[in-house]
């Protein structure tokens, strides 16, 4: 079946450094990809999305890179801040029209 | 400016006692979703409404039901909660379509079963 997986369940970075969170997906027909941030006790918050006709999209301090050849997605956070500490989920559009979520990476930012 | 509002934030019920969780939205989105999220796991889709059309996921237990009386409100009913139903329940909306646009989530209701 379709799956979305994250490479690392946890990531620890120093404040001010850049963070990179990776995600792999299985469905080569996926054409929509999205990153969510979930803080403790809150719902997932939309960060950035990208469609398959693009390979890079930038937001405020965040960049999403899409490599369709190897079915890989990454989220880069520039100058990571303590407020970036959260669990990050990637998700992709499934063949049934739903969103398929990856397992999540917990980002911890050290002061 | 909360757009997807879930009430209550915390709900405690007894084993086997029916419970209803509520969700409202101010986005006027056509699609509303209910997810179950257990600790350290990704959200798991239970069902969704596309306007008034109800769509159940194949592996959602019969114990879980939903109602959408109008565009703004959606309810999750758990008829006979078991200990395994303790989780965070998330409501989400999207404008239309599925899997090709952002879903907007509420902050969830954390359900505990005594």
Tab-separated table of C-alpha atoms in Angstrom:
chain	number	residue	atom	x	y	z
A	1	UNK	CA	0.000	0.000	0.000
A	2	UNK	CA	0.929	3.642	-0.110
A	3	UNK	CA	3.207	4.900	2.602
A	4	UNK	CA	4.981	8.005	3.726
A	5	UNK	CA	7.975	7.666	5.998
A	6	UNK	CA	10.299	9.992	7.814
A	7	UNK	CA	13.965	9.134	8.014
A	8	UNK	CA	14.533	10.127	11.638
A	9	UNK	CA	12.056	10.109	14.516
A	10	UNK	CA	14.023	12.743	16.435
A	11	UNK	CA	16.330	15.600	15.500
A	12	UNK	CA	18.258	17.821	17.871
A	13	UNK	CA	19.827	21.067	16.631
A	14	UNK	CA	21.529	24.055	18.147
A	15	UNK	CA	19.640	27.335	18.164
A	16	UNK	CA	20.630	29.344	15.112
A	17	UNK	CA	21.612	26.324	13.033
A	18	UNK	CA	19.667	25.124	10.021
A	19	UNK	CA	17.428	22.069	10.349
A	20	UNK	CA	16.652	19.536	7.659
A	21	UNK	CA	13.815	17.055	8.062
A	22	UNK	CA	13.467	14.339	5.452
A	23	UNK	CA	10.557	12.313	4.173
A	24	UNK	CA	10.158	9.529	1.614
A	25	UNK	CA	6.958	8.521	-0.155
A	26	UNK	CA	6.000	5.457	-2.152
A	27	UNK	CA	3.343	6.606	-4.627
A	28	UNK	CA	4.971	7.952	-7.763
A	29	UNK	CA	1.591	9.396	-8.817
A	30	UNK	CA	1.446	11.713	-5.793
A	31	UNK	CA	1.209	15.296	-6.945
A	32	UNK	CA	0.664	17.212	-3.715
A	33	UNK	CA	2.906	17.382	-0.652
A	34	UNK	CA	2.512	19.261	2.589
A	35	UNK	CA	4.387	19.853	5.831
A	36	UNK	CA	2.711	20.352	9.197
A	37	UNK	CA	4.097	21.455	12.546
A	38	UNK	CA	2.443	20.108	15.688
A	39	UNK	CA	3.252	21.607	19.063
A	40	UNK	CA	2.419	19.766	22.239
A	41	UNK	CA	-1.305	19.834	22.979
A	42	UNK	CA	-2.210	21.510	19.691
A	43	UNK	CA	-3.427	20.457	16.285
A	44	UNK	CA	-1.177	20.231	13.226
A	45	UNK	CA	-0.402	23.642	11.778
A	46	UNK	CA	0.172	24.121	8.044
A	47	UNK	CA	3.732	25.196	7.233
A	48	UNK	CA	4.198	24.903	3.493
A	49	UNK	CA	3.078	22.812	0.544
A	50	UNK	CA	4.337	22.006	-2.925
A	51	UNK	CA	2.909	20.472	-6.055
A	52	UNK	CA	4.698	18.025	-8.299
A	53	UNK	CA	5.268	20.585	-11.033
A	54	UNK	CA	7.775	22.311	-8.751
A	55	UNK	CA	10.963	21.082	-7.072
A	56	UNK	CA	11.443	23.904	-4.599
A	57	UNK	CA	9.261	26.341	-2.741
A	58	UNK	CA	10.233	28.894	-0.136
A	59	UNK	CA	8.355	30.454	2.720
A	60	UNK	CA	9.397	32.484	5.686
A	61	UNK	CA	12.541	30.711	7.001
A	62	UNK	CA	11.320	27.438	5.493
A	63	UNK	CA	12.069	25.735	2.195
A	64	UNK	CA	10.548	22.547	0.846
A	65	UNK	CA	12.479	20.503	-1.694
A	66	UNK	CA	10.893	17.793	-3.798
A	67	UNK	CA	12.870	15.142	-5.645
A	68	UNK	CA	10.386	13.118	-7.666
A	69	UNK	CA	13.070	10.876	-9.110
A	70	UNK	CA	13.851	9.323	-5.750
A	71	UNK	CA	10.464	10.163	-4.189
A	72	UNK	CA	11.979	12.300	-1.466
A	73	UNK	CA	10.747	15.431	0.257
A	74	UNK	CA	12.601	17.644	2.697
A	75	UNK	CA	11.848	20.600	4.914
A	76	UNK	CA	14.612	23.049	5.666
A	77	UNK	CA	14.282	25.505	8.520
A	78	UNK	CA	16.773	28.361	8.524
A	79	UNK	CA	18.175	29.779	11.753
A	80	UNK	CA	16.222	27.383	13.942
A	81	UNK	CA	14.650	28.972	17.008
A	82	UNK	CA	13.341	27.475	20.268
A	83	UNK	CA	9.810	28.143	19.010
A	84	UNK	CA	10.458	25.691	16.179
A	85	UNK	CA	10.541	22.812	18.662
A	86	UNK	CA	7.654	20.547	17.696
A	87	UNK	CA	6.786	17.376	15.822
A	88	UNK	CA	6.891	17.802	12.046
A	89	UNK	CA	4.746	15.686	9.751
A	90	UNK	CA	4.974	15.344	6.020
A	91	UNK	CA	1.879	14.253	4.115
A	92	UNK	CA	1.021	13.517	0.546
A	93	UNK	CA	-2.157	13.134	-1.465
A	94	UNK	CA	-3.128	9.484	-1.701
A	95	UNK	CA	-4.726	7.648	-4.607
A	96	UNK	CA	-8.057	7.678	-2.729
A	97	UNK	CA	-7.952	11.449	-2.522
A	98	UNK	CA	-6.999	11.474	1.148
A	99	UNK	CA	-3.855	12.813	2.811
A	100	UNK	CA	-1.364	10.182	3.927
A	101	UNK	CA	0.729	11.274	6.890
A	102	UNK	CA	4.243	10.202	7.736
A	103	UNK	CA	5.145	9.191	11.265
A	104	UNK	CA	6.606	12.508	12.365
A	105	UNK	CA	10.002	13.867	13.408
A	106	UNK	CA	10.381	15.502	16.787
A	107	UNK	CA	12.628	18.553	16.496
A	108	UNK	CA	14.357	19.753	19.664
A	109	UNK	CA	16.228	23.043	19.659
A	110	UNK	CA	19.066	23.442	22.143
A	111	UNK	CA	19.724	26.975	23.424
B	1	UNK	CA	-9.307	34.331	14.787
B	2	UNK	CA	-9.689	30.601	15.436
B	3	UNK	CA	-11.075	28.997	12.287
B	4	UNK	CA	-11.600	25.386	13.341
B	5	UNK	CA	-12.855	25.177	16.894
B	6	UNK	CA	-13.150	21.996	18.886
B	7	UNK	CA	-15.040	21.606	22.111
B	8	UNK	CA	-14.309	20.575	24.692
B	9	UNK	CA	-10.486	20.567	24.737
B	10	UNK	CA	-10.494	17.773	27.300
B	11	UNK	CA	-13.204	15.176	27.768
B	12	UNK	CA	-13.380	12.423	30.326
B	13	UNK	CA	-15.935	9.660	30.013
B	14	UNK	CA	-16.570	6.286	31.550
B	15	UNK	CA	-15.987	2.996	29.825
B	16	UNK	CA	-19.032	2.269	27.672
B	17	UNK	CA	-20.689	5.664	28.197
B	18	UNK	CA	-21.521	7.458	24.926
B	19	UNK	CA	-19.649	10.658	24.256
B	20	UNK	CA	-19.939	13.378	21.610
B	21	UNK	CA	-17.161	15.661	20.460
B	22	UNK	CA	-17.897	18.885	18.596
B	23	UNK	CA	-16.242	20.826	15.814
B	24	UNK	CA	-17.193	24.100	14.199
B	25	UNK	CA	-15.581	26.077	11.416
B	26	UNK	CA	-15.718	29.663	10.223
B	27	UNK	CA	-13.993	28.961	6.898
B	28	UNK	CA	-17.128	27.867	5.028
B	29	UNK	CA	-15.201	24.864	3.734
B	30	UNK	CA	-17.026	22.039	2.038
B	31	UNK	CA	-15.048	19.189	3.545
B	32	UNK	CA	-14.769	18.288	7.208
B	33	UNK	CA	-12.618	15.459	8.571
B	34	UNK	CA	-12.240	13.585	11.828
B	35	UNK	CA	-8.891	12.096	12.780
B	36	UNK	CA	-7.752	10.020	15.727
B	37	UNK	CA	-4.227	10.618	16.985
B	38	UNK	CA	-2.579	8.473	19.616
B	39	UNK	CA	0.569	9.403	21.453
B	40	UNK	CA	3.662	9.740	19.225
B	41	UNK	CA	1.700	8.697	16.127
B	42	UNK	CA	0.481	10.397	12.991
B	43	UNK	CA	-3.182	11.395	12.701
B	44	UNK	CA	-5.377	8.572	11.411
B	45	UNK	CA	-8.374	9.485	9.289
B	46	UNK	CA	-11.672	8.118	10.614
B	47	UNK	CA	-14.124	9.643	8.127
B	48	UNK	CA	-14.964	12.821	6.297
B	49	UNK	CA	-17.932	14.738	4.936
B	50	UNK	CA	-17.830	16.263	1.492
B	51	UNK	CA	-20.719	18.661	1.950
B	52	UNK	CA	-23.452	16.261	3.113
B	53	UNK	CA	-21.879	13.131	1.688
B	54	UNK	CA	-20.410	10.915	4.390
B	55	UNK	CA	-17.297	8.851	3.635
B	56	UNK	CA	-16.137	6.266	6.118
B	57	UNK	CA	-12.625	4.819	6.123
B	58	UNK	CA	-12.678	1.042	5.724
B	59	UNK	CA	-10.981	0.355	9.048
B	60	UNK	CA	-12.967	2.809	11.181
B	61	UNK	CA	-14.817	0.834	13.890
B	62	UNK	CA	-18.624	0.892	13.859
B	63	UNK	CA	-18.419	2.377	17.347
B	64	UNK	CA	-17.560	5.715	15.721
B	65	UNK	CA	-20.262	7.750	14.031
B	66	UNK	CA	-20.480	11.283	12.747
B	67	UNK	CA	-23.097	13.917	12.028
B	68	UNK	CA	-22.918	17.118	10.053
B	69	UNK	CA	-26.145	19.080	10.520
B	70	UNK	CA	-24.912	22.080	8.530
B	71	UNK	CA	-21.795	23.457	6.827
B	72	UNK	CA	-20.324	24.866	10.031
B	73	UNK	CA	-20.704	22.001	12.482
B	74	UNK	CA	-19.624	18.401	12.646
B	75	UNK	CA	-19.895	15.931	15.529
B	76	UNK	CA	-18.064	12.748	16.410
B	77	UNK	CA	-20.119	10.252	18.399
B	78	UNK	CA	-18.469	7.323	20.147
B	79	UNK	CA	-21.262	4.970	21.116
B	80	UNK	CA	-19.489	2.740	23.619
B	81	UNK	CA	-15.972	3.994	24.313
B	82	UNK	CA	-13.363	1.427	25.188
B	83	UNK	CA	-9.998	1.999	26.812
B	84	UNK	CA	-8.366	1.818	23.395
B	85	UNK	CA	-10.339	4.857	22.253
B	86	UNK	CA	-8.420	7.178	24.557
B	87	UNK	CA	-6.690	9.546	22.158
B	88	UNK	CA	-6.603	13.048	20.732
B	89	UNK	CA	-9.408	13.622	18.234
B	90	UNK	CA	-8.710	16.187	15.568
B	91	UNK	CA	-11.165	17.924	13.303
B	92	UNK	CA	-9.970	19.422	10.033
B	93	UNK	CA	-11.469	21.199	7.038
B	94	UNK	CA	-10.538	21.828	3.440
B	95	UNK	CA	-12.133	24.025	0.819
B	96	UNK	CA	-12.966	21.185	-1.509
B	97	UNK	CA	-11.312	18.222	-3.018
B	98	UNK	CA	-9.308	15.712	-1.101
B	99	UNK	CA	-5.611	15.185	-0.882
B	100	UNK	CA	-4.706	18.114	-3.112
B	101	UNK	CA	-5.004	21.103	-0.832
B	102	UNK	CA	-4.228	22.026	2.763
B	103	UNK	CA	-6.359	20.747	5.567
B	104	UNK	CA	-6.863	23.163	8.454
B	105	UNK	CA	-6.885	21.548	11.854
B	106	UNK	CA	-8.429	22.454	15.157
B	107	UNK	CA	-6.493	21.999	18.392
B	108	UNK	CA	-8.221	18.734	19.158
B	109	UNK	CA	-10.149	17.156	21.997
B	110	UNK	CA	-8.179	14.871	24.270
B	111	UNK	CA	-10.432	12.021	25.312
B	112	UNK	CA	-9.765	10.014	28.451
B	113	UNK	CA	-11.652	6.848	29.384
B	114	UNK	CA	-12.085	5.856	33.035
